[in-house]
mmCIF file of C-alpha atoms and ligand atoms in Angstrom:
data_model
loop_
_atom_site.group_PDB
_atom_site.id
_atom_site.type_symbol
_atom_site.label_atom_id
_atom_site.label_comp_id
_atom_site.label_asym_id
_atom_site.label_seq_id
_atom_site.Cartn_x
_atom_site.Cartn_y
_atom_site.Cartn_z
ATOM 1 C CA UNK Z 11 13.118 7.690 14.198
ATOM 2 C CA UNK Z 12 12.782 7.092 10.564
ATOM 3 C CA UNK Z 13 13.805 3.375 9.360
ATOM 4 C CA UNK Z 14 14.545 2.344 6.008
ATOM 5 C CA UNK Z 15 12.302 0.083 4.489
ATOM 6 C CA UNK Z 16 12.496 -2.243 1.434
ATOM 7 C CA UNK Z 17 10.047 -5.091 -0.108
ATOM 8 C CA UNK Z 18 8.993 -6.437 -3.069
ATOM 9 C CA UNK Z 19 6.711 -8.612 -5.096
ATOM 10 C CA UNK Z 20 7.248 -11.071 -7.672
ATOM 11 C CA UNK Z 21 5.543 -10.185 -11.198
ATOM 12 C CA UNK Z 22 4.384 -13.666 -11.821
ATOM 13 C CA UNK Z 23 0.590 -12.405 -12.072
ATOM 14 C CA UNK Z 24 -2.200 -10.687 -10.398
ATOM 15 C CA UNK Z 25 -2.280 -9.696 -6.732
ATOM 16 C CA UNK Z 26 -4.108 -11.735 -4.174
ATOM 17 C CA UNK Z 27 -5.618 -11.240 -0.497
ATOM 18 C CA UNK Z 28 -2.245 -13.061 0.701
ATOM 19 C CA UNK Z 29 0.198 -10.376 -1.158
ATOM 20 C CA UNK Z 30 -2.085 -7.848 0.297
ATOM 21 C CA UNK Z 31 -2.762 -8.292 3.845
ATOM 22 C CA UNK Z 32 0.878 -10.110 4.014
ATOM 23 C CA UNK Z 33 3.092 -7.265 2.804
ATOM 24 C CA UNK Z 34 1.000 -4.324 1.128
ATOM 25 C CA UNK Z 35 -1.106 -3.309 3.801
ATOM 26 C CA UNK Z 36 2.075 -2.389 5.824
ATOM 27 C CA UNK Z 37 3.199 -0.704 2.643
ATOM 28 C CA UNK Z 38 0.660 1.696 2.764
ATOM 29 C CA UNK Z 39 1.059 2.392 6.845
ATOM 30 C CA UNK Z 40 5.221 2.453 6.312
ATOM 31 C CA UNK Z 41 5.443 5.031 3.099
ATOM 32 C CA UNK Z 42 3.336 7.447 5.525
ATOM 33 C CA UNK Z 43 6.523 7.729 8.087
ATOM 34 C CA UNK Z 44 9.702 6.118 6.940
ATOM 35 C CA UNK Z 45 12.157 5.961 3.961
ATOM 36 C CA UNK Z 46 10.236 3.156 1.857
ATOM 37 C CA UNK Z 47 11.492 1.235 -1.239
ATOM 38 C CA UNK Z 48 8.891 -0.447 -3.120
ATOM 39 C CA UNK Z 49 9.430 -2.579 -6.119
ATOM 40 C CA UNK Z 50 8.253 -5.179 -8.563
ATOM 41 C CA UNK Z 51 11.064 -8.157 -8.399
ATOM 42 C CA UNK Z 52 10.783 -8.938 -12.176
ATOM 43 C CA UNK Z 53 14.466 -10.472 -12.007
ATOM 44 C CA UNK Z 54 13.171 -13.258 -10.031
ATOM 45 C CA UNK Z 55 10.284 -14.179 -11.869
ATOM 46 C CA UNK Z 56 12.335 -15.258 -14.303
ATOM 47 C CA UNK Z 57 13.258 -18.241 -12.386
ATOM 48 C CA UNK Z 58 10.198 -19.908 -14.197
ATOM 49 C CA UNK Z 59 11.108 -18.823 -17.664
ATOM 50 C CA UNK Z 60 8.233 -16.236 -18.729
ATOM 51 C CA UNK Z 61 7.853 -15.703 -22.380
ATOM 52 C CA UNK Z 62 8.729 -11.925 -22.996
ATOM 53 C CA UNK Z 63 5.386 -10.836 -23.094
ATOM 54 C CA UNK Z 64 4.295 -12.417 -20.100
ATOM 55 C CA UNK Z 65 6.981 -10.740 -18.196
ATOM 56 C CA UNK Z 66 6.497 -7.255 -19.532
ATOM 57 C CA UNK Z 67 2.380 -7.948 -18.961
ATOM 58 C CA UNK Z 68 3.042 -8.991 -15.260
ATOM 59 C CA UNK Z 69 5.538 -6.284 -14.259
ATOM 60 C CA UNK Z 70 3.250 -3.794 -15.926
ATOM 61 C CA UNK Z 71 0.330 -5.449 -13.921
ATOM 62 C CA UNK Z 72 1.774 -5.602 -10.488
ATOM 63 C CA UNK Z 73 2.777 -1.834 -11.264
ATOM 64 C CA UNK Z 74 -0.631 -1.040 -11.600
ATOM 65 C CA UNK Z 75 -2.252 -3.205 -8.534
ATOM 66 C CA UNK Z 76 0.673 -1.761 -6.382
ATOM 67 C CA UNK Z 77 -1.065 1.996 -7.567
ATOM 68 C CA UNK Z 78 -4.560 0.978 -7.029
ATOM 69 C CA UNK Z 79 -3.874 -0.236 -3.371
ATOM 70 C CA UNK Z 80 -2.571 3.003 -2.415
ATOM 71 C CA UNK Z 81 1.025 2.981 -2.764
ATOM 72 C CA UNK Z 82 1.947 6.835 -3.682
ATOM 73 C CA UNK Z 83 4.996 7.358 -5.864
ATOM 74 C CA UNK Z 84 5.036 10.623 -3.817
ATOM 75 C CA UNK Z 85 5.709 9.107 -0.708
ATOM 76 C CA UNK Z 86 7.807 6.062 -1.320
ATOM 77 C CA UNK Z 87 10.228 5.118 -4.046
ATOM 78 C CA UNK Z 88 8.539 2.758 -6.342
ATOM 79 C CA UNK Z 89 10.434 1.015 -8.915
ATOM 80 C CA UNK Z 90 11.241 -2.133 -11.447
ATOM 81 C CA UNK Z 91 13.984 -4.021 -10.071
ATOM 82 C CA UNK Z 92 15.245 -4.263 -13.432
ATOM 83 C CA UNK Z 93 16.012 -0.879 -13.923
ATOM 84 C CA UNK Z 94 18.744 -0.798 -11.166
ATOM 85 C CA UNK Z 95 21.544 -2.359 -12.395
ATOM 86 C CA UNK Z 96 23.289 -2.287 -9.066
ATOM 87 C CA UNK Z 97 20.990 -5.005 -7.746
ATOM 88 C CA UNK Z 98 22.760 -7.446 -9.881
ATOM 89 C CA UNK Z 99 26.250 -6.379 -9.391
ATOM 90 C CA UNK Z 100 25.652 -6.603 -5.609
ATOM 91 C CA UNK Z 101 24.083 -9.952 -6.419
ATOM 92 C CA UNK Z 102 27.180 -11.045 -8.106
ATOM 93 C CA UNK Z 103 29.473 -9.791 -5.107
ATOM 94 C CA UNK Z 104 27.398 -11.568 -2.466
ATOM 95 C CA UNK Z 105 27.211 -14.876 -4.642
ATOM 96 C CA UNK Z 106 30.923 -15.204 -4.019
ATOM 97 C CA UNK Z 107 30.369 -15.708 0.309
ATOM 98 C CA UNK Z 108 27.152 -17.586 -0.082
ATOM 99 C CA UNK Z 109 27.527 -21.361 -0.186
ATOM 100 C CA UNK Z 110 26.188 -24.122 -1.271
ATOM 101 C CA UNK Z 111 25.052 -26.047 1.343
ATOM 102 C CA UNK Z 112 23.120 -22.999 2.962
ATOM 103 C CA UNK Z 113 21.489 -22.412 -0.414
ATOM 104 C CA UNK Z 114 20.289 -25.835 -0.709
ATOM 105 C CA UNK Z 115 18.966 -26.273 2.438
ATOM 106 C CA UNK Z 116 16.338 -23.467 2.034
ATOM 107 C CA UNK Z 117 13.188 -24.719 2.204
ATOM 108 C CA UNK Z 118 11.911 -22.629 -1.003
ATOM 109 C CA UNK Z 119 14.777 -24.104 -2.734
ATOM 110 C CA UNK Z 120 13.687 -27.231 -1.789
ATOM 111 C CA UNK Z 121 10.037 -26.801 -2.356
ATOM 112 C CA UNK Z 122 10.593 -25.054 -6.084
ATOM 113 C CA UNK Z 123 12.930 -28.065 -6.724
ATOM 114 C CA UNK Z 124 10.316 -30.423 -6.236
ATOM 115 C CA UNK Z 125 7.572 -28.616 -8.025
ATOM 116 C CA UNK Z 126 9.779 -28.060 -11.142
ATOM 117 C CA UNK Z 127 12.555 -30.854 -11.575
ATOM 118 C CA UNK Z 128 12.926 -30.134 -14.912
ATOM 119 C CA UNK Z 129 13.970 -26.469 -14.397
ATOM 120 C CA UNK Z 130 16.369 -26.636 -10.712
ATOM 121 C CA UNK Z 131 18.312 -23.453 -12.512
ATOM 122 C CA UNK Z 132 21.351 -21.572 -10.484
ATOM 123 C CA UNK Z 133 18.715 -18.495 -10.261
ATOM 124 C CA UNK Z 134 16.659 -20.616 -7.988
ATOM 125 C CA UNK Z 135 19.371 -21.868 -5.786
ATOM 126 C CA UNK Z 136 20.862 -18.281 -5.700
ATOM 127 C CA UNK Z 137 17.277 -16.586 -4.961
ATOM 128 C CA UNK Z 138 17.642 -15.706 -1.725
ATOM 129 C CA UNK Z 139 21.292 -13.914 -2.461
ATOM 130 C CA UNK Z 140 19.455 -11.641 -4.891
ATOM 131 C CA UNK Z 141 16.860 -10.727 -2.269
ATOM 132 C CA UNK Z 142 19.450 -10.203 0.118
ATOM 133 C CA UNK Z 143 21.050 -8.078 -2.719
ATOM 134 C CA UNK Z 144 17.517 -6.039 -3.209
ATOM 135 C CA UNK Z 145 17.179 -5.645 0.737
ATOM 136 C CA UNK Z 146 20.882 -4.475 1.670
ATOM 137 C CA UNK Z 147 21.553 -2.579 -1.840
ATOM 138 C CA UNK Z 148 19.327 0.502 0.368
ATOM 139 C CA UNK Z 149 20.982 -0.929 3.881
ATOM 140 C CA UNK Z 150 17.756 -1.663 5.226
ATOM 141 C CA UNK Z 151 16.465 -1.938 8.824
ATOM 142 C CA UNK Z 152 12.814 -3.646 8.645
ATOM 143 C CA UNK Z 153 11.416 -5.818 5.664
ATOM 144 C CA UNK Z 154 7.595 -5.826 5.288
ATOM 145 C CA UNK Z 155 6.814 -9.781 4.225
ATOM 146 C CA UNK Z 156 4.353 -12.527 5.062
ATOM 147 C CA UNK Z 157 5.397 -15.638 7.250
ATOM 148 C CA UNK Z 158 6.826 -17.263 3.968
ATOM 149 C CA UNK Z 159 9.752 -14.985 3.738
ATOM 150 C CA UNK Z 160 10.735 -15.492 7.408
ATOM 151 C CA UNK Z 161 13.819 -17.602 6.178
ATOM 152 C CA UNK Z 162 15.204 -15.717 3.688
ATOM 153 C CA UNK Z 163 15.435 -12.760 5.884
ATOM 154 C CA UNK Z 164 17.564 -15.031 8.398
ATOM 155 C CA UNK Z 165 19.888 -15.658 5.215
ATOM 156 C CA UNK Z 166 19.750 -11.567 4.315
ATOM 157 C CA UNK Z 167 21.105 -11.246 8.093
ATOM 158 C CA UNK Z 168 23.474 -13.953 7.351
ATOM 159 C CA UNK Z 169 24.713 -12.451 4.325
ATOM 160 C CA UNK Z 170 25.006 -9.235 5.685
ATOM 161 C CA UNK Z 171 26.785 -10.148 8.726
ATOM 162 C CA UNK Z 172 29.359 -12.099 6.610
ATOM 163 C CA UNK Z 173 30.118 -9.187 4.589
ATOM 164 C CA UNK Z 174 30.758 -6.968 8.253
ATOM 165 C CA UNK Z 175 32.930 -9.665 9.543
ATOM 166 C CA UNK Z 176 34.839 -10.717 6.297
ATOM 167 C CA UNK Z 177 35.584 -7.097 5.681
ATOM 168 C CA UNK Z 178 35.926 -6.078 9.268
ATOM 169 C CA UNK Z 179 33.522 -3.013 8.703
ATOM 170 C CA UNK Z 180 29.720 -2.354 10.388
ATOM 171 C CA UNK Z 181 28.371 -1.520 6.994
ATOM 172 C CA UNK Z 182 25.223 -3.192 6.651
ATOM 173 C CA UNK Z 183 22.866 -3.227 9.017
ATOM 174 C CA UNK Z 184 20.781 -6.636 10.141
ATOM 175 C CA UNK Z 185 17.133 -6.392 8.644
ATOM 176 C CA UNK Z 186 14.134 -8.021 10.072
ATOM 177 C CA UNK Z 187 10.882 -9.241 8.547
ATOM 178 C CA UNK Z 188 8.323 -7.016 9.779
ATOM 179 C CA UNK Z 189 4.514 -6.577 10.310
ATOM 180 C CA UNK Z 190 2.934 -3.967 12.067
ATOM 181 C CA UNK Z 191 0.424 -6.919 13.990
ATOM 182 C CA UNK Z 192 3.860 -7.932 15.504
ATOM 183 C CA UNK Z 193 3.497 -11.435 14.144
ATOM 184 C CA UNK Z 194 4.149 -12.002 10.421
ATOM 185 C CA UNK Z 195 0.942 -13.314 8.672
ATOM 186 C CA UNK Z 196 -0.262 -16.462 6.437
ATOM 187 C CA UNK Z 197 -3.310 -16.070 4.646
ATOM 188 C CA UNK Z 198 -4.569 -19.611 3.897
ATOM 189 C CA UNK Z 199 -5.712 -20.475 0.680
ATOM 190 C CA UNK Z 200 -9.533 -21.644 -0.381
ATOM 191 C CA UNK Z 201 -8.441 -25.714 -0.899
ATOM 192 C CA UNK Z 202 -8.527 -26.008 2.598
ATOM 193 C CA UNK Z 203 -4.732 -26.457 3.224
ATOM 194 C CA UNK Z 204 -1.728 -24.200 2.820
ATOM 195 C CA UNK Z 205 -1.268 -20.863 1.958
ATOM 196 C CA UNK Z 206 -2.796 -18.593 -0.774
ATOM 197 C CA UNK Z 207 -0.560 -18.152 -3.655
ATOM 198 C CA UNK Z 208 -0.413 -17.331 -7.332
ATOM 199 C CA UNK Z 209 0.216 -20.945 -8.142
ATOM 200 C CA UNK Z 210 -1.718 -22.497 -6.540
ATOM 201 C CA UNK Z 211 -4.979 -22.246 -7.847
ATOM 202 C CA UNK Z 212 -6.485 -21.144 -4.463
ATOM 203 C CA UNK Z 213 -6.133 -17.614 -4.571
ATOM 204 C CA UNK Z 214 -8.481 -14.411 -4.638
ATOM 205 C CA UNK Z 215 -6.897 -11.988 -6.884
ATOM 206 C CA UNK Z 216 -7.831 -7.790 -5.905
ATOM 207 C CA UNK Z 217 -8.911 -7.571 -9.653
ATOM 208 C CA UNK Z 218 -11.228 -10.492 -9.242
ATOM 209 C CA UNK Z 219 -15.164 -9.417 -10.357
ATOM 210 C CA UNK Z 220 -18.049 -10.181 -7.860
ATOM 211 C CA UNK Z 221 -19.135 -13.242 -9.996
ATOM 212 C CA UNK Z 222 -15.793 -14.837 -9.868
ATOM 213 C CA UNK Z 223 -15.310 -14.292 -6.365
ATOM 214 C CA UNK Z 224 -18.703 -15.599 -5.424
ATOM 215 C CA UNK Z 225 -17.818 -18.949 -7.207
ATOM 216 C CA UNK Z 226 -14.415 -18.926 -5.837
ATOM 217 C CA UNK Z 227 -15.752 -18.900 -2.341
ATOM 218 C CA UNK Z 228 -18.406 -20.816 -2.621
ATOM 219 C CA UNK Z 229 -16.153 -23.914 -3.802
ATOM 220 C CA UNK Z 230 -13.704 -23.618 -0.594
ATOM 221 C CA UNK Z 231 -12.884 -26.919 0.904
ATOM 222 C CA UNK Z 232 -15.274 -27.749 3.772
ATOM 223 C CA UNK Z 233 -15.954 -30.774 6.059
ATOM 224 C CA UNK Z 234 -19.300 -32.074 7.360
ATOM 225 C CA UNK Z 235 -19.785 -30.093 10.107
ATOM 226 C CA UNK Z 236 -19.298 -30.141 13.908
ATOM 227 C CA UNK Z 237 -21.028 -32.979 15.850
ATOM 228 C CA UNK Z 238 -20.402 -31.979 19.531
ATOM 229 C CA UNK Z 239 -20.484 -28.729 20.707
ATOM 230 C CA UNK Z 240 -16.788 -27.057 21.147
ATOM 231 C CA UNK Z 241 -15.406 -29.049 18.648
ATOM 232 C CA UNK Z 242 -11.698 -28.457 17.448
ATOM 233 C CA UNK Z 243 -12.045 -27.360 13.733
ATOM 234 C CA UNK Z 244 -10.139 -29.177 10.972
ATOM 235 C CA UNK Z 245 -7.869 -27.410 9.182
ATOM 236 C CA UNK Z 246 -10.353 -26.439 5.876
ATOM 237 C CA UNK Z 247 -12.655 -24.623 8.265
ATOM 238 C CA UNK Z 248 -9.915 -22.960 10.377
ATOM 239 C CA UNK Z 249 -9.076 -21.421 7.281
ATOM 240 C CA UNK Z 250 -12.180 -20.096 6.646
ATOM 241 C CA UNK Z 251 -12.692 -18.881 10.034
ATOM 242 C CA UNK Z 252 -9.078 -17.143 9.337
ATOM 243 C CA UNK Z 253 -10.165 -15.766 6.549
ATOM 244 C CA UNK Z 254 -13.617 -14.512 7.691
ATOM 245 C CA UNK Z 255 -11.880 -12.438 10.870
ATOM 246 C CA UNK Z 256 -9.669 -10.481 8.243
ATOM 247 C CA UNK Z 257 -12.423 -9.462 6.002
ATOM 248 C CA UNK Z 258 -15.894 -9.837 7.920
ATOM 249 C CA UNK Z 259 -16.769 -7.394 11.007
ATOM 250 C CA UNK Z 260 -16.012 -8.658 14.564
ATOM 251 C CA UNK Z 261 -19.846 -9.299 14.598
ATOM 252 C CA UNK Z 262 -20.095 -11.643 11.802
ATOM 253 C CA UNK Z 263 -17.129 -13.499 12.904
ATOM 254 C CA UNK Z 264 -18.615 -13.964 16.550
ATOM 255 C CA UNK Z 265 -21.724 -15.145 14.889
ATOM 256 C CA UNK Z 266 -20.264 -17.824 12.452
ATOM 257 C CA UNK Z 267 -18.173 -19.316 15.433
ATOM 258 C CA UNK Z 268 -21.261 -19.249 17.971
ATOM 259 C CA UNK Z 269 -22.916 -21.325 15.086
ATOM 260 C CA UNK Z 270 -19.775 -23.402 14.641
ATOM 261 C CA UNK Z 271 -19.323 -24.014 18.475
ATOM 262 C CA UNK Z 272 -23.352 -25.145 19.086
ATOM 263 C CA UNK Z 273 -23.187 -27.097 15.571
ATOM 264 C CA UNK Z 274 -25.952 -25.120 14.075
ATOM 265 C CA UNK Z 275 -23.605 -23.871 11.445
ATOM 266 C CA UNK Z 276 -24.330 -23.655 7.757
ATOM 267 C CA UNK Z 277 -21.135 -23.486 6.078
ATOM 268 C CA UNK Z 278 -23.070 -22.265 2.699
ATOM 269 C CA UNK Z 279 -24.049 -19.179 4.351
ATOM 270 C CA UNK Z 280 -21.062 -18.512 5.977
ATOM 271 C CA UNK Z 281 -19.366 -18.692 2.508
ATOM 272 C CA UNK Z 282 -22.041 -16.515 1.364
ATOM 273 C CA UNK Z 283 -21.316 -13.700 3.635
ATOM 274 C CA UNK Z 284 -17.711 -13.985 3.328
ATOM 275 C CA UNK Z 285 -17.865 -13.573 -0.395
ATOM 276 C CA UNK Z 286 -19.999 -10.454 0.086
ATOM 277 C CA UNK Z 287 -17.352 -8.866 2.801
ATOM 278 C CA UNK Z 288 -14.576 -10.149 0.287
ATOM 279 C CA UNK Z 289 -16.055 -8.029 -2.753
ATOM 280 C CA UNK Z 290 -16.564 -4.831 -0.547
ATOM 281 C CA UNK Z 291 -13.007 -5.169 0.251
ATOM 282 C CA UNK Z 292 -11.569 -5.746 -3.362
ATOM 283 C CA UNK Z 293 -14.202 -3.672 -5.369
ATOM 284 C CA UNK Z 294 -12.881 -0.143 -4.940
ATOM 285 C CA UNK Z 295 -9.205 -1.735 -5.896
ATOM 286 C CA UNK Z 296 -10.554 -3.763 -9.072
ATOM 287 C CA UNK Z 297 -12.111 -0.502 -10.070
ATOM 288 C CA UNK Z 298 -8.852 1.703 -9.662
ATOM 289 C CA UNK Z 299 -6.642 -1.041 -11.834
ATOM 290 C CA UNK Z 300 -9.112 -0.979 -14.360
ATOM 291 C CA UNK Z 301 -9.074 2.877 -14.878
ATOM 292 C CA UNK Z 302 -5.057 2.601 -13.963
ATOM 293 C CA UNK Z 303 -4.655 0.207 -16.883
ATOM 294 C CA UNK Z 304 -5.036 2.850 -20.107
ATOM 295 C CA UNK Z 305 -2.850 5.277 -18.083
ATOM 296 C CA UNK Z 306 0.250 4.499 -19.781
ATOM 297 C CA UNK Z 307 1.670 8.164 -20.009
ATOM 298 C CA UNK Z 308 1.309 7.744 -15.693
ATOM 299 C CA UNK Z 309 2.946 4.814 -15.554
ATOM 300 C CA UNK Z 310 5.813 5.692 -17.823
ATOM 301 C CA UNK Z 311 6.615 8.643 -15.799
ATOM 302 C CA UNK Z 312 5.925 6.494 -11.922
ATOM 303 C CA UNK Z 313 8.552 3.603 -13.019
ATOM 304 C CA UNK Z 314 11.071 6.518 -14.537
ATOM 305 C CA UNK Z 315 10.822 8.709 -11.564
ATOM 306 C CA UNK Z 316 11.192 5.443 -9.573
ATOM 307 C CA UNK Z 317 13.894 4.065 -10.967
ATOM 308 C CA UNK Z 318 16.180 7.643 -10.928
ATOM 309 C CA UNK Z 319 14.861 7.574 -7.055
ATOM 310 C CA UNK Z 320 16.164 4.255 -6.321
ATOM 311 C CA UNK Z 321 19.380 4.760 -8.407
ATOM 312 C CA UNK Z 322 20.373 7.482 -5.963
ATOM 313 C CA UNK Z 323 20.631 5.228 -3.161
ATOM 314 C CA UNK Z 324 22.019 2.083 -4.489
ATOM 315 C CA UNK Z 325 24.399 3.572 -6.468
ATOM 316 C CA UNK Z 326 25.839 5.039 -3.410
ATOM 317 C CA UNK Z 327 25.805 1.734 -1.682
ATOM 318 C CA UNK Z 328 27.376 0.035 -4.605
ATOM 319 C CA UNK Z 329 30.668 2.530 -5.013
ATOM 320 C CA UNK Z 330 30.987 1.886 -0.855
ATOM 321 C CA UNK Z 331 30.702 -1.374 -0.975
ATOM 322 C CA UNK Z 332 33.429 -1.749 -3.716
ATOM 323 C CA UNK Z 333 35.337 0.431 -2.122
ATOM 324 C CA UNK Z 334 35.256 -1.811 1.076
ATOM 325 C CA UNK Z 335 36.200 -4.900 -1.037
ATOM 326 C CA UNK Z 336 39.115 -3.222 -2.879
ATOM 327 C CA UNK Z 337 38.215 -2.309 -6.065
ATOM 328 C CA UNK Z 338 39.864 1.061 -6.085
ATOM 329 C CA UNK Z 339 40.803 3.906 -8.514
ATOM 330 C CA UNK Z 340 44.260 3.939 -9.864
HETATM 331 P P1 TYM C 426 5.959 -13.063 -2.789
HETATM 332 O O1 TYM C 426 5.861 -12.591 -4.889
HETATM 333 O O2 TYM C 426 5.579 -14.579 -3.346
HETATM 334 O O3 TYM C 426 5.062 -12.369 -2.324
HETATM 335 C C1 TYM C 426 5.015 -10.781 -1.927
HETATM 336 C C2 TYM C 426 4.690 -10.536 -0.861
HETATM 337 O O4 TYM C 426 3.140 -11.237 -0.349
HETATM 338 C C3 TYM C 426 3.518 -12.150 0.755
HETATM 339 N N1 TYM C 426 2.444 -13.419 0.586
HETATM 340 C C4 TYM C 426 1.601 -13.833 1.785
HETATM 341 N N2 TYM C 426 1.692 -13.265 2.584
HETATM 342 C C5 TYM C 426 0.919 -13.806 3.834
HETATM 343 N N3 TYM C 426 -0.133 -14.781 3.288
HETATM 344 C C6 TYM C 426 -0.084 -15.396 1.843
HETATM 345 N N4 TYM C 426 -0.913 -16.610 1.591
HETATM 346 C C7 TYM C 426 1.183 -14.776 1.073
HETATM 347 N N5 TYM C 426 1.217 -15.000 0.084
HETATM 348 C C8 TYM C 426 2.173 -14.361 -0.400
HETATM 349 C C9 TYM C 426 5.171 -12.617 0.621
HETATM 350 O O5 TYM C 426 5.014 -12.857 1.981
HETATM 351 C C10 TYM C 426 5.409 -11.252 0.274
HETATM 352 O O6 TYM C 426 6.053 -10.550 1.440
HETATM 353 N N6 TYM C 426 10.997 -13.211 -2.378
HETATM 354 C C11 TYM C 426 9.774 -12.543 -2.388
HETATM 355 C C12 TYM C 426 9.693 -11.338 -3.537
HETATM 356 C C13 TYM C 426 10.813 -10.426 -2.970
HETATM 357 C C14 TYM C 426 11.316 -9.714 -2.183
HETATM 358 C C15 TYM C 426 12.614 -8.988 -2.146
HETATM 359 C C16 TYM C 426 10.554 -9.500 -0.796
HETATM 360 C C17 TYM C 426 12.253 -10.226 -4.106
HETATM 361 N N7 TYM C 426 12.748 -9.361 -3.197
HETATM 362 C C18 TYM C 426 13.056 -8.226 -1.153
HETATM 363 C C19 TYM C 426 11.168 -8.532 0.298
HETATM 364 C C20 TYM C 426 12.713 -7.919 -0.148
HETATM 365 C C21 TYM C 426 8.218 -13.531 -3.007
HETATM 366 O O7 TYM C 426 8.620 -14.316 -3.723
HETATM 367 O O8 TYM C 426 7.428 -12.744 -2.833
#
């Protein structure tokens, strides 16, 4: 049975391996068999106050990188969030039933508030409500995302269920976070701890050239090496192995794991191999990014067609929601 799939990526910079393996890899498979809506979350990027040229540049860049990864506008609906005015309207309606306590308890809100103490704006607080609007505007059932978005999906289900309860309807499905490999994924960064992220400075971007990738990987944090066989790994080393498991062949992974376990590993050698394997994966994508960058006519067409397609589904939902709430024609 065909499901309705919705997901997006914020337009705050270049896409990295975390975005690819947490989200895009799933988009590529899902677009082959389901009704998919993939978008550029440019409203969400406003929480950090980009300049107008950064907003436009980053939005354009995410579009290019989506296409370079293989998102196919013939197979999925590929659009820009801000082109669909029904989304902010649904966001406003959902905001009436979103409570301060639950919004303040959201982990990403607390984290952002800590990182940008001088800019704790209402958009940041209600970020999960806008995200819920993105998802339920198409009545999605599955949302391909990385592990870091799990709580947002739980909140989306709460908002959807609350709407249904409040109006005594069975209108919105309760969407679930989704990954093909069953478990949601967290790609680690190169700085020894935590996840790869745009703002953490620990990411390998899909557009990075080979030299940049080599430099970044060679600088990745390691430890002084195992001193006894089968020693548990420290976090930076476990992270390197996680990356290698995704990027390298099973034989290569096993080779370095064996070297780790018998204490003969040389991290420099492991990193060199990892860098080369990342380069093999990213370079075809980088080439497509570069060639699409100059094709403004095509990009414009993609955005126009995507907006038209997304509006069909969004406007139907909003019409029905308004009716349910009681905004009726005279
Ligand atoms: P964003 O832009 O931070 O990330 C986009 C997608 O990439 C995934 N991701 C990762 N997955 C695994 N490991 C990592 N290190 C890693 N870094 C990023 C994220 O989980 C996400 O799937 N709030 C969303 C954007 C959004 C959205 C939505 C997503 C807005 N509306 C509706 C789904 C549905 C965000 O900030 O993602």
